[in-house]
Coordinates of C-alpha atoms in Angstrom, one line a residue:
Chain J
M1 CA -11.7 -85.0 14.2
A2 CA -13.7 -83.3 16.9
G3 CA -13.8 -79.5 17.0
L4 CA -13.8 -77.4 20.2
E5 CA -17.5 -77.0 20.2
E6 CA -17.9 -80.8 20.8
Y7 CA -16.2 -80.4 24.2
T8 CA -18.8 -78.0 25.4
P9 CA -21.2 -80.7 26.9
I10 CA -18.2 -82.1 28.7
V11 CA -16.5 -79.1 30.2
G12 CA -19.1 -76.4 30.0
E13 CA -19.6 -73.3 27.9
G14 CA -17.5 -71.1 30.1
V15 CA -14.3 -73.2 29.7
I16 CA -14.7 -73.2 25.9
A17 CA -15.3 -69.5 25.8
E18 CA -12.1 -68.9 27.8
L19 CA -10.1 -71.0 25.3
R20 CA -11.5 -68.8 22.5
L21 CA -10.7 -65.6 24.4
L22 CA -7.1 -66.8 25.0
G23 CA -6.9 -67.7 21.3
E24 CA -7.9 -64.1 20.4
R25 CA -5.0 -62.8 22.5
L26 CA -2.6 -65.1 20.7
S27 CA -4.2 -64.6 17.3
G28 CA -1.7 -65.2 14.4
K29 CA 1.1 -66.1 16.8
R30 CA 3.3 -68.7 15.0
V31 CA 4.0 -71.6 17.3
L32 CA 6.1 -74.4 15.9
N33 CA 6.0 -77.7 17.7
I34 CA 9.0 -80.1 17.2
N35 CA 9.3 -83.6 18.4
S36 CA 10.9 -86.8 17.2
T37 CA 8.0 -88.9 15.9
R38 CA 4.8 -88.4 14.0
V39 CA 3.1 -91.6 15.3
G40 CA 3.2 -93.6 18.5
G41 CA 3.7 -92.3 22.0
G42 CA 1.9 -89.9 24.1
V43 CA 3.5 -86.7 22.7
A44 CA 2.5 -87.5 19.1
E45 CA -1.0 -88.4 20.3
I46 CA -1.5 -85.1 22.1
L47 CA 0.0 -83.0 19.3
N48 CA -2.3 -84.7 16.8
R49 CA -5.3 -83.3 18.8
L50 CA -3.9 -80.0 20.1
I51 CA -2.6 -78.6 16.8
P52 CA -6.0 -78.5 15.1
L53 CA -7.7 -77.1 18.2
L54 CA -5.0 -74.4 18.6
R55 CA -5.5 -73.5 15.0
E56 CA -9.3 -73.4 15.5
V57 CA -8.9 -70.6 18.1
G58 CA -6.5 -68.6 15.9
V59 CA -3.0 -69.7 17.0
D60 CA -0.9 -70.4 14.0
A61 CA 0.3 -73.8 15.3
R62 CA 2.5 -76.1 13.2
W63 CA 4.3 -79.3 13.9
E64 CA 7.5 -80.6 12.5
V65 CA 9.4 -83.8 13.2
I66 CA 13.2 -84.1 13.3
R67 CA 15.0 -86.7 11.3
G68 CA 18.0 -88.7 12.4
T69 CA 20.0 -91.8 11.8
Q70 CA 19.5 -95.1 13.7
E71 CA 22.7 -94.2 15.5
F72 CA 21.2 -90.9 16.6
F73 CA 18.0 -92.5 17.8
D74 CA 19.9 -95.2 19.6
L75 CA 21.8 -92.5 21.4
T76 CA 18.7 -90.5 22.4
K77 CA 17.1 -93.7 23.6
R78 CA 20.1 -94.2 25.9
M79 CA 19.8 -90.6 27.0
H80 CA 16.2 -91.1 27.8
N81 CA 17.0 -94.1 30.0
A82 CA 19.9 -92.4 31.7
L83 CA 17.8 -89.3 32.5
H84 CA 15.5 -91.8 34.2
G85 CA 18.4 -93.1 36.2
K86 CA 19.9 -96.0 34.2
P87 CA 23.7 -95.8 34.5
D88 CA 25.5 -95.0 31.2
T89 CA 28.5 -93.1 30.0
F90 CA 28.4 -90.5 27.3
T91 CA 31.5 -90.0 25.2
A92 CA 32.8 -87.4 22.9
Q93 CA 31.7 -89.5 20.0
D94 CA 28.1 -89.5 21.4
R95 CA 28.3 -85.7 21.5
E96 CA 29.4 -85.7 17.9
I97 CA 26.5 -87.9 16.8
Y98 CA 24.1 -85.6 18.7
N99 CA 25.6 -82.4 17.3
Q100 CA 25.6 -83.7 13.7
A101 CA 21.9 -84.7 13.8
T102 CA 21.1 -81.3 15.3
E103 CA 23.1 -79.5 12.5
E104 CA 21.3 -81.5 9.8
N105 CA 17.9 -80.7 11.3
L106 CA 18.9 -77.0 11.7
S107 CA 19.4 -76.8 7.9
A108 CA 16.3 -78.7 7.1
L109 CA 13.8 -76.9 9.3
D110 CA 12.4 -73.4 9.1
L111 CA 12.5 -72.3 12.8
S112 CA 11.6 -68.7 12.2
S113 CA 8.3 -68.8 14.1
D114 CA 7.4 -66.6 17.1
I115 CA 7.6 -69.5 19.5
V116 CA 9.5 -72.8 19.0
F117 CA 8.0 -75.4 21.3
V118 CA 10.5 -78.4 21.6
H119 CA 9.4 -81.7 23.1
D120 CA 11.8 -83.9 25.0
P121 CA 15.6 -84.2 24.7
Q122 CA 15.9 -85.5 21.1
P123 CA 15.3 -82.2 19.3
A124 CA 16.5 -80.0 22.2
G125 CA 19.8 -79.0 20.5
L126 CA 18.0 -77.0 17.9
V127 CA 17.9 -74.1 20.4
R128 CA 21.3 -73.0 19.1
A129 CA 19.3 -71.2 16.4
R130 CA 17.7 -69.0 19.0
R131 CA 20.4 -66.4 19.2
D132 CA 20.3 -65.6 15.4
L133 CA 16.5 -65.8 15.2
G134 CA 15.7 -63.8 18.4
N135 CA 12.5 -65.8 19.0
K136 CA 11.2 -67.5 22.1
W137 CA 11.9 -71.2 22.9
I138 CA 10.1 -73.5 25.2
W139 CA 11.4 -76.9 26.3
R140 CA 8.7 -79.4 27.2
C141 CA 10.1 -82.2 29.2
H142 CA 7.8 -85.2 29.4
I143 CA 10.0 -87.3 31.5
D144 CA 11.2 -87.4 35.1
V145 CA 14.6 -85.9 35.3
S146 CA 14.8 -85.5 39.0
A147 CA 17.2 -88.4 39.6
P148 CA 19.3 -88.9 36.4
A149 CA 22.3 -91.2 36.2
P150 CA 25.6 -89.3 36.8
G151 CA 26.7 -87.6 33.6
A152 CA 23.3 -87.8 31.9
W153 CA 21.9 -84.4 32.9
E154 CA 25.3 -82.8 32.3
F155 CA 25.0 -84.0 28.7
I156 CA 21.9 -82.1 28.1
A157 CA 22.1 -79.2 30.6
P158 CA 24.0 -76.6 28.6
T159 CA 21.4 -77.0 25.9
V160 CA 18.3 -76.8 28.1
E161 CA 19.7 -73.7 29.8
K162 CA 19.5 -71.8 26.6
Y163 CA 15.7 -72.0 26.6
D164 CA 13.3 -69.2 27.8
L165 CA 10.9 -71.6 29.6
A166 CA 10.9 -75.2 30.7
V167 CA 7.7 -77.2 31.2
F168 CA 7.4 -80.2 33.5
S169 CA 4.5 -82.7 34.1
A170 CA 4.8 -82.9 37.9
P171 CA 6.8 -80.9 40.4
Q172 CA 8.7 -84.0 41.6
F173 CA 9.9 -84.6 38.0
S174 CA 11.6 -81.2 37.7
R175 CA 15.0 -79.9 38.8
E176 CA 16.4 -76.5 39.5
L177 CA 17.2 -74.6 36.4
P178 CA 18.4 -71.1 35.7
L179 CA 15.2 -70.3 33.8
P180 CA 11.5 -70.2 34.7
E181 CA 9.8 -73.6 35.0
V182 CA 6.1 -74.2 34.8
L183 CA 3.9 -77.1 35.7
I184 CA 1.7 -78.5 33.0
A185 CA 0.2 -81.9 33.5
P186 CA -0.6 -84.1 30.5
S187 CA -4.2 -84.9 29.6
I188 CA -6.6 -87.4 28.1
D189 CA -8.9 -86.7 25.3
P190 CA -12.5 -87.5 26.3
L191 CA -13.6 -87.8 22.7
S192 CA -10.9 -90.2 21.6
D193 CA -11.6 -93.9 21.0
K194 CA -9.9 -94.7 24.2
N195 CA -12.1 -92.5 26.3
R196 CA -15.4 -91.7 24.5
E197 CA -18.7 -93.1 25.7
L198 CA -19.5 -96.6 24.4
R199 CA -22.8 -98.3 23.9
E200 CA -23.4 -101.3 26.1
S201 CA -23.4 -103.6 23.1
E202 CA -19.9 -102.4 22.2
V203 CA -18.7 -103.2 25.7
E204 CA -20.4 -106.6 25.6
E205 CA -18.9 -107.4 22.2
V206 CA -15.4 -106.8 23.4
L207 CA -15.9 -108.9 26.5
Q208 CA -17.1 -111.8 24.4
R209 CA -14.2 -111.4 22.1
I210 CA -11.6 -111.8 24.9
G211 CA -13.7 -114.5 26.5
V212 CA -14.7 -112.7 29.7
R213 CA -18.3 -113.2 31.2
S214 CA -19.7 -110.3 33.1
D215 CA -21.3 -112.7 35.7
K216 CA -19.1 -111.6 38.6
P217 CA -17.2 -108.4 39.5
I218 CA -14.2 -107.6 37.2
V219 CA -10.9 -106.2 38.6
T220 CA -8.6 -104.9 35.9
Q221 CA -5.2 -103.6 35.4
V222 CA -4.3 -102.0 32.0
S223 CA -0.6 -101.6 31.4
R224 CA 2.3 -102.8 29.4
F225 CA 3.8 -106.1 30.7
D226 CA 6.6 -104.3 32.5
R227 CA 8.0 -105.2 36.0
F228 CA 7.5 -101.6 37.1
K229 CA 3.8 -102.1 36.7
D230 CA 4.0 -105.2 39.0
P231 CA 1.5 -107.4 37.2
V232 CA 2.6 -110.4 39.3
G233 CA 1.8 -108.4 42.4
V234 CA -1.6 -107.7 41.0
I235 CA -2.3 -111.4 40.6
D236 CA -1.2 -112.0 44.2
A237 CA -3.3 -109.2 45.5
F238 CA -6.3 -110.4 43.5
R239 CA -6.0 -114.0 44.9
L240 CA -5.9 -112.7 48.4
A241 CA -9.0 -110.6 47.8
R242 CA -10.8 -113.5 46.1
E243 CA -10.6 -115.6 49.2
R244 CA -13.3 -113.3 50.7
V245 CA -15.1 -111.9 47.7
D246 CA -15.9 -113.7 44.4
C247 CA -14.4 -111.8 41.5
Q248 CA -12.3 -112.1 38.4
L249 CA -9.1 -110.4 37.1
I250 CA -8.3 -109.0 33.7
L251 CA -4.6 -108.0 33.0
V252 CA -4.6 -106.3 29.7
G253 CA -1.5 -105.0 28.0
G254 CA 0.1 -104.7 24.7
G255 CA 3.2 -104.5 22.6
A256 CA 4.9 -107.4 24.3
T257 CA 5.8 -109.0 21.0
D258 CA 8.5 -106.6 19.9
D259 CA 9.9 -106.0 23.4
P260 CA 12.1 -108.9 24.7
E261 CA 11.7 -107.9 28.3
G262 CA 7.9 -107.5 27.8
A263 CA 7.7 -111.0 26.4
Q264 CA 9.6 -112.3 29.5
V265 CA 7.3 -110.5 31.9
L266 CA 4.2 -111.7 30.0
K267 CA 5.5 -115.2 30.4
E268 CA 6.0 -114.8 34.1
V269 CA 2.5 -113.4 34.4
R270 CA 1.0 -116.4 32.5
D271 CA 3.0 -118.7 34.7
R272 CA 1.7 -117.1 37.8
A273 CA -1.8 -117.1 36.5
A274 CA -1.4 -120.8 35.6
D275 CA -4.8 -122.3 34.7
D276 CA -6.8 -120.1 37.0
A277 CA -10.1 -119.6 35.2
D278 CA -10.7 -116.3 37.0
I279 CA -7.6 -114.7 35.6
H280 CA -7.6 -113.4 32.0
V281 CA -4.3 -112.3 30.6
V282 CA -5.0 -110.3 27.4
D283 CA -2.2 -109.2 25.1
L284 CA -3.6 -106.7 22.6
P285 CA -2.0 -104.8 19.7
P286 CA -1.1 -101.1 20.6
T287 CA -4.0 -99.8 18.5
S288 CA -6.7 -101.5 20.6
N289 CA -8.1 -98.3 21.9
I290 CA -11.8 -99.2 21.8
E291 CA -11.0 -102.6 23.4
I292 CA -9.2 -100.9 26.3
N293 CA -12.0 -98.4 26.7
A294 CA -14.6 -101.3 26.8
I295 CA -12.6 -103.3 29.3
Q296 CA -12.2 -100.3 31.6
R297 CA -15.9 -99.6 31.4
A298 CA -16.8 -103.2 32.1
S299 CA -14.6 -103.2 35.3
T300 CA -15.9 -102.9 38.8
V301 CA -12.5 -101.8 40.2
V302 CA -9.4 -100.7 38.2
I303 CA -5.9 -101.3 39.6
Q304 CA -2.7 -99.5 38.6
K305 CA -0.2 -101.1 41.0
S306 CA 2.9 -99.4 39.7
L307 CA 6.1 -99.5 41.6
K308 CA 7.6 -96.7 39.4
E309 CA 5.6 -94.5 37.1
G310 CA 5.7 -91.6 34.8
F311 CA 2.6 -89.5 35.0
G312 CA 0.4 -92.7 34.8
L313 CA -2.4 -91.4 32.6
T314 CA -4.1 -94.8 32.6
V315 CA -5.3 -93.7 36.1
S316 CA -7.1 -90.6 34.6
E317 CA -8.5 -92.8 31.9
A318 CA -10.2 -95.1 34.5
L319 CA -11.3 -92.3 36.7
W320 CA -12.9 -90.5 33.7
K321 CA -15.0 -93.6 33.3
G322 CA -16.2 -93.2 36.9
K323 CA -14.3 -96.2 38.1
P324 CA -12.9 -96.6 41.6
V325 CA -9.1 -96.9 41.2
I326 CA -6.5 -98.5 43.5
A327 CA -3.0 -97.3 42.5
G328 CA 0.5 -97.2 43.7
A329 CA 1.5 -93.9 45.3
V330 CA 4.3 -93.2 42.7
G331 CA 5.1 -90.8 39.9
G332 CA 2.2 -88.6 38.9
I333 CA -0.4 -90.9 40.4
P334 CA -0.8 -88.9 43.7
L335 CA -1.7 -85.8 41.6
Q336 CA -4.6 -87.8 40.1
I337 CA -5.8 -89.5 43.3
T338 CA -6.3 -88.1 46.7
H339 CA -6.4 -91.1 49.0
K340 CA -9.9 -92.1 50.1
Y341 CA -11.5 -89.2 48.2
S342 CA -10.9 -89.8 44.5
G343 CA -9.4 -93.3 44.7
I344 CA -7.1 -95.4 46.9
L345 CA -3.3 -95.2 47.1
T346 CA -1.5 -98.3 48.2
H347 CA 2.1 -99.4 48.8
T348 CA 1.9 -103.2 49.1
V349 CA 0.3 -106.4 47.7
E350 CA -1.6 -106.9 51.0
G351 CA -2.9 -103.3 51.0
T352 CA -4.0 -103.6 47.5
A353 CA -5.9 -106.9 48.3
F354 CA -7.5 -105.2 51.3
W355 CA -8.8 -102.3 49.2
I356 CA -10.1 -104.7 46.4
K357 CA -12.1 -106.4 49.1
M358 CA -13.3 -103.1 50.6
L359 CA -14.4 -101.6 47.3
L360 CA -16.2 -104.8 46.1
S361 CA -18.0 -105.0 49.4
A362 CA -18.9 -101.3 49.7
P363 CA -20.2 -100.4 46.3
E364 CA -21.6 -97.0 47.5
F365 CA -18.2 -95.9 48.8
A366 CA -16.6 -97.2 45.6
A367 CA -19.1 -95.3 43.5
R368 CA -18.4 -92.1 45.3
L369 CA -14.6 -92.4 44.8
G370 CA -15.4 -93.0 41.1
E371 CA -17.6 -89.9 40.9
N372 CA -15.1 -87.7 42.7
G373 CA -12.3 -89.0 40.5
R374 CA -14.3 -88.3 37.3
E375 CA -14.9 -84.7 38.5
H376 CA -11.2 -84.3 39.4
V377 CA -10.2 -85.4 35.9
R378 CA -12.9 -83.1 34.3
N379 CA -11.3 -80.2 36.1
N380 CA -7.6 -81.1 35.7
F381 CA -6.7 -83.7 33.2
L382 CA -8.7 -83.2 30.1
L383 CA -7.3 -82.0 26.8
T384 CA -9.1 -78.6 27.1
R385 CA -7.1 -77.8 30.3
H386 CA -3.9 -78.9 28.6
M387 CA -4.7 -76.5 25.7
R388 CA -5.4 -73.7 28.1
D389 CA -2.1 -74.2 30.0
Y390 CA -0.1 -74.2 26.7
M391 CA -1.7 -71.0 25.7
L392 CA -1.0 -69.4 29.1
G393 CA 2.6 -70.6 28.7
F394 CA 2.8 -68.8 25.3
L395 CA 1.5 -65.6 27.0
Y396 CA 3.9 -66.0 29.8
L397 CA 6.8 -65.6 27.5
D398 CA 5.8 -61.9 27.0
T399 CA 4.6 -61.2 30.5
A400 CA 7.1 -62.9 32.8
G401 CA 7.6 -61.2 36.1
D402 CA 4.1 -60.2 36.9
S403 CA 2.0 -62.3 39.1
V404 CA -1.4 -60.9 38.0
V405 CA -1.7 -60.0 34.3
E406 CA -4.8 -58.2 32.9
L407 CA -5.4 -59.4 29.3
Chain C
M1 CA -6.1 -51.9 39.2
A2 CA -8.7 -52.1 36.4
S3 CA -12.2 -51.2 37.1
I4 CA -14.7 -54.0 37.2
A5 CA -17.3 -52.1 35.2
E6 CA -15.5 -50.2 32.5
H7 CA -18.4 -49.9 30.1
S8 CA -20.9 -48.1 32.2
P9 CA -21.1 -47.6 35.9
D10 CA -24.1 -49.8 36.2
Q11 CA -22.8 -52.6 34.1
F12 CA -21.0 -55.6 35.5
E13 CA -18.7 -57.5 33.2
F14 CA -17.7 -61.0 34.3
R15 CA -14.1 -61.7 34.2
S16 CA -12.2 -64.9 34.6
L17 CA -8.9 -65.8 36.1
L18 CA -6.7 -68.4 34.5
N19 CA -3.7 -69.6 36.5
L20 CA -0.4 -70.9 35.2
T21 CA 1.5 -72.7 37.8
L22 CA 5.2 -71.8 38.2
L23 CA 7.6 -74.2 39.9
T24 CA 9.8 -72.5 42.4
G25 CA 12.2 -75.4 42.9
L26 CA 11.8 -75.0 46.7
R27 CA 10.7 -78.0 48.7
A28 CA 10.2 -78.9 52.3
R29 CA 10.7 -82.2 54.0
D30 CA 9.6 -81.1 57.5
L31 CA 7.8 -78.3 59.3
A32 CA 11.0 -76.3 59.9
E33 CA 11.7 -76.2 56.2
L34 CA 8.1 -75.5 55.5
V35 CA 7.8 -72.5 57.7
Q36 CA 11.2 -71.2 56.7
H37 CA 10.1 -71.0 53.0
M38 CA 6.6 -69.8 53.9
R39 CA 8.1 -66.7 55.5
T40 CA 10.1 -65.7 52.5
V41 CA 8.3 -66.9 49.3
P42 CA 6.4 -64.3 47.2
G43 CA 2.7 -63.8 48.2
A44 CA 1.7 -65.5 44.9
V45 CA 3.1 -68.7 46.4
I46 CA 1.0 -68.4 49.5
Y47 CA -2.0 -67.5 47.4
H48 CA -1.4 -70.6 45.2
H49 CA -1.3 -73.0 48.1
T50 CA -4.4 -71.6 49.8
H51 CA -6.6 -71.2 46.6
H52 CA -5.7 -73.6 43.8
F53 CA -7.2 -76.4 45.9
L54 CA -10.6 -74.8 45.5
V55 CA -10.7 -75.5 41.9
Q56 CA -8.4 -78.4 41.5
H57 CA -9.8 -80.5 44.3
Q58 CA -13.2 -78.9 44.5
Y59 CA -15.0 -82.1 45.6
L60 CA -12.9 -82.2 48.7
S61 CA -14.6 -79.2 50.1
P62 CA -15.4 -78.7 52.9
E63 CA -12.2 -80.5 53.6
P64 CA -9.0 -78.4 54.2
P65 CA -8.9 -75.9 51.4
N66 CA -5.2 -75.3 51.7
D67 CA -2.2 -77.4 50.7
F68 CA -0.4 -76.7 53.9
A69 CA -3.2 -78.2 56.0
Y70 CA -3.5 -81.2 53.6
W71 CA 0.2 -81.9 53.6
V72 CA 0.6 -81.6 57.4
S73 CA -2.4 -83.8 58.1
N74 CA -2.0 -86.5 55.4
I75 CA 1.7 -86.7 54.8
L76 CA 3.3 -85.6 58.1
L77 CA 0.3 -87.1 59.9
E78 CA 0.3 -84.2 62.4
E79 CA -3.4 -84.1 62.5
R80 CA -3.8 -81.6 65.3
L81 CA -1.7 -79.0 63.5
G82 CA -3.3 -79.9 60.2
E83 CA -6.7 -79.1 61.8
E84 CA -5.4 -75.8 63.1
L85 CA -4.1 -74.8 59.7
A86 CA -7.4 -75.8 58.0
A87 CA -9.3 -73.8 60.6
V88 CA -7.5 -70.5 59.8
D89 CA -10.5 -68.4 58.6
V90 CA -9.3 -66.9 55.3
L91 CA -12.3 -64.4 55.3
R92 CA -10.8 -62.7 58.4
F93 CA -7.9 -61.5 56.3
S94 CA -8.0 -58.8 53.7
T95 CA -4.5 -59.4 52.3
V96 CA -2.4 -62.4 51.4
R97 CA 0.3 -60.9 53.7
D98 CA -1.9 -61.2 56.7
L99 CA -3.0 -64.7 55.8
R100 CA 0.6 -65.7 55.5
N101 CA 1.4 -64.3 58.9
A102 CA -1.5 -66.2 60.5
L103 CA -0.4 -69.5 58.9
V104 CA 3.2 -69.0 59.9
Q105 CA 2.2 -68.2 63.4
V106 CA 0.2 -71.4 63.8
I107 CA 3.2 -73.5 62.6
Q108 CA 5.7 -71.6 64.7
G109 CA 3.6 -72.1 67.7
F110 CA 3.6 -75.8 67.1
L111 CA 7.4 -75.8 66.5
D112 CA 8.0 -73.9 69.8
R113 CA 6.3 -76.7 71.8
S114 CA 7.6 -79.8 69.9
S115 CA 11.0 -81.3 69.9
N116 CA 10.7 -84.1 67.4
L117 CA 9.9 -83.2 63.8
R118 CA 8.4 -85.8 61.5
T119 CA 9.9 -86.0 58.0
A120 CA 7.9 -86.6 54.8
P121 CA 8.5 -90.0 53.1
P122 CA 10.8 -89.6 50.0
G123 CA 8.8 -88.4 47.0
E124 CA 6.1 -86.8 49.2
E125 CA 7.9 -83.5 50.0
F126 CA 6.0 -80.3 49.9
H127 CA 6.7 -78.5 46.6
F128 CA 6.3 -74.8 46.6
M129 CA 4.6 -73.4 43.5
Q130 CA 3.3 -70.0 42.4
S131 CA 0.3 -68.9 40.5
V132 CA 0.7 -66.5 37.6
S133 CA -2.8 -65.2 37.0
Y134 CA -4.3 -64.0 33.8
V135 CA -7.4 -62.0 34.1
I136 CA -9.6 -62.1 31.1
P137 CA -12.9 -60.3 30.4
T138 CA -15.5 -62.9 29.4
G139 CA -17.5 -60.5 27.3
I140 CA -20.6 -61.3 29.4
R141 CA -22.0 -58.0 30.6
V142 CA -25.1 -57.6 32.7
T143 CA -27.1 -54.7 33.9
N144 CA -29.9 -56.2 36.1
L145 CA -30.6 -59.2 38.3
A146 CA -32.2 -61.3 35.6
E147 CA -29.1 -60.9 33.4
F148 CA -26.8 -61.4 36.4
H149 CA -28.6 -64.7 37.1
E150 CA -28.1 -65.8 33.5
G151 CA -24.4 -64.8 33.6
L152 CA -23.8 -66.7 36.8
E153 CA -25.2 -69.8 35.1
R154 CA -23.0 -69.4 32.0
V155 CA -19.6 -68.4 33.2
S156 CA -16.9 -70.9 34.3
L157 CA -16.3 -71.7 37.9
R158 CA -13.0 -69.8 37.6
S159 CA -14.9 -66.7 36.9
I160 CA -17.0 -67.0 40.0
G161 CA -13.9 -67.8 42.0
Y162 CA -12.2 -64.7 40.6
H163 CA -15.0 -62.3 41.7
M164 CA -15.5 -64.1 45.1
F165 CA -12.0 -64.9 46.2
D166 CA -9.3 -63.1 44.2
A167 CA -11.0 -59.7 44.1
R168 CA -11.3 -59.5 47.9
L169 CA -8.0 -61.0 49.1
R170 CA -5.5 -61.0 46.3
L171 CA -6.4 -57.8 44.6
E172 CA -7.2 -56.2 48.0
R173 CA -10.5 -54.7 46.9
G174 CA -11.9 -55.1 50.4
D175 CA -15.1 -56.8 49.2
N176 CA -16.1 -59.4 46.7
D177 CA -17.0 -57.9 43.3
F178 CA -20.5 -59.2 43.2
S179 CA -21.5 -57.5 46.5
R180 CA -19.8 -54.3 45.5
W181 CA -21.8 -54.2 42.3
L182 CA -25.1 -55.2 43.8
D183 CA -24.6 -52.6 46.5
Q184 CA -23.4 -49.7 44.4
S185 CA -25.0 -50.1 41.1
L186 CA -28.3 -51.9 41.8
G187 CA -28.9 -50.7 45.3
E188 CA -29.5 -54.4 46.3
H189 CA -28.1 -53.9 49.8
S190 CA -29.5 -57.0 51.4
L191 CA -28.6 -59.3 48.5
A192 CA -25.1 -57.8 48.6
E193 CA -24.9 -58.5 52.3
A194 CA -26.1 -62.1 51.8
F195 CA -23.3 -62.6 49.3
R196 CA -20.8 -61.1 51.7
K197 CA -21.9 -63.4 54.5
I198 CA -21.2 -66.6 52.6
D199 CA -18.0 -68.3 53.5
P200 CA -17.1 -69.3 49.9
Y201 CA -14.2 -71.5 51.2
T202 CA -16.7 -74.0 52.7
Y203 CA -18.5 -74.7 49.4
T204 CA -17.6 -76.8 46.5
Q205 CA -17.3 -74.5 43.5
E206 CA -20.4 -75.8 41.8
G207 CA -22.1 -75.6 45.2
L208 CA -21.1 -72.0 45.5
R209 CA -22.5 -71.3 42.0
R210 CA -25.8 -72.9 43.0
R211 CA -25.9 -71.0 46.3
L212 CA -25.4 -67.6 44.6
L213 CA -28.0 -68.5 41.9
N214 CA -30.4 -69.4 44.7
L215 CA -30.0 -66.1 46.4
V216 CA -30.4 -64.1 43.2
G217 CA -33.4 -66.3 42.2
Q218 CA -35.1 -65.7 45.5
R219 CA -34.6 -61.9 45.3
M220 CA -36.1 -61.9 41.8
K221 CA -39.1 -63.8 43.1
E222 CA -39.6 -61.2 45.8
Q223 CA -39.4 -58.4 43.3
G224 CA -41.9 -60.2 41.0
S225 CA -44.4 -60.7 43.9
G226 CA -43.7 -57.1 45.0
R227 CA -44.8 -55.8 41.6
A228 CA -47.8 -58.1 41.4

């Protein structure tokens, strides 16, 4: 796995030196990360990379995973959906299930570090150990809790309010809390298989494997087959654009096989694509990082036509590859794209079609959007910035109140 | 306030400024709400929205370097007011307090002559945030122009930003750190003046670095030819 030094050519010597300096200020600080899964999902992905890098600069970072019954994880899945706004009712029995899992994990885990850094609602209840241990607790909320279903926030609020600090990914995902809240956006790892530079032959090989010829411009959307990603709208926009500019479309997603709704959406997408030879619907296993990377790199324009979105890191992935991106102005996407500078924000099928045509017909403008987007990602959405913000968050616990702190 | 040259009076140590962004929970949907919060939020909030843009959206420069102008122009579509806010010359002010007053005055002037207020579409409200800044010595210390040139090449953009923007306005030192050191320690008065004259808000960060390097490089050349 890449060490910090390997990021120097990407972000510059000064940025890496700053990370090491921050590490010195936090040297030996014990930081225990807790989430609910070791594999799969963005949180596990980022912890896998951040823990070794934090350790490299001197932070004594560790990572533990809570355990729970199927019943508990069914409940936390419902909580997750309800915090996103899906109506649900939480009963005294649900509370009992949550409390029992929390108790079991409290006896299994050693929480006596200087900082306990808890990710998402599943392990949040562990904070009840804070009073006895007297250490600092951070709650890292990776989801949008600004418009929860009635009762959902109330279920978790008394727990969250016991923390010293809350961390949100975007200002519009947050809500008012009686504790300090900081903004820390997620990030992509430029050295991971999904984002690292690829040889031309690697890109060609993937295109061949999925049966796409690079003889005309490629428009791509990478996302799960999910209605909120509007894949059918992407097909409609593509067809409108193709009336004027010859091009082809790749819709690439994964994981539809074990998700009944995903399978249904995939079917709708295939029906809409019918036997159109210019539309390639590609269903890949979730581990297909190099394939996704290659498809993004082979693309002329990348679309992320989401109707509803979390942070939408696939946008940063495409921008990092210098691609002009057309995306829905929802969730965290406007943080990544400034309209007409580092990409295009659209709201409709027709608008998306218009901008596909524009970008295919004005390659110089498209290239400038891509370059600006890449620089924006370099400064704001790479792993090194994420690591810096986490370390500043750790320092904040001891310096809260001052707006300028001399280290 | 810590001295910028603790080790010896003639030595300059590059520092860097790392910002953590605090959410205030305050948001504005229209200009009335915007200006109401702008009057009362801590100075660190005004500082955030007039300076974070420089690093986070550096490629936009010389576009509006402040969030207020950007939001007013691009979300509320009040282009004239947006232009006025973008044109507020930050270099004219030596404190965040004065800068705040100037921005508030521009918006208030607009409100006094308008009856209809546009509202931001849902999800595109203005979110007030605050910078908590950590100043960290980089360990790069220089004592002459050649070393200074090398330091400028090596440090992060945030370090240059700290010495050019924060030292003057936020820490109220009255001058940028580079000019102060060039003047007082090296006696390089004309180079100090050249640095002072630059409007750093009109450059991209990398462009600013190149401009400063250029000025120092030129001066080194003059010195070299002077000796020869």
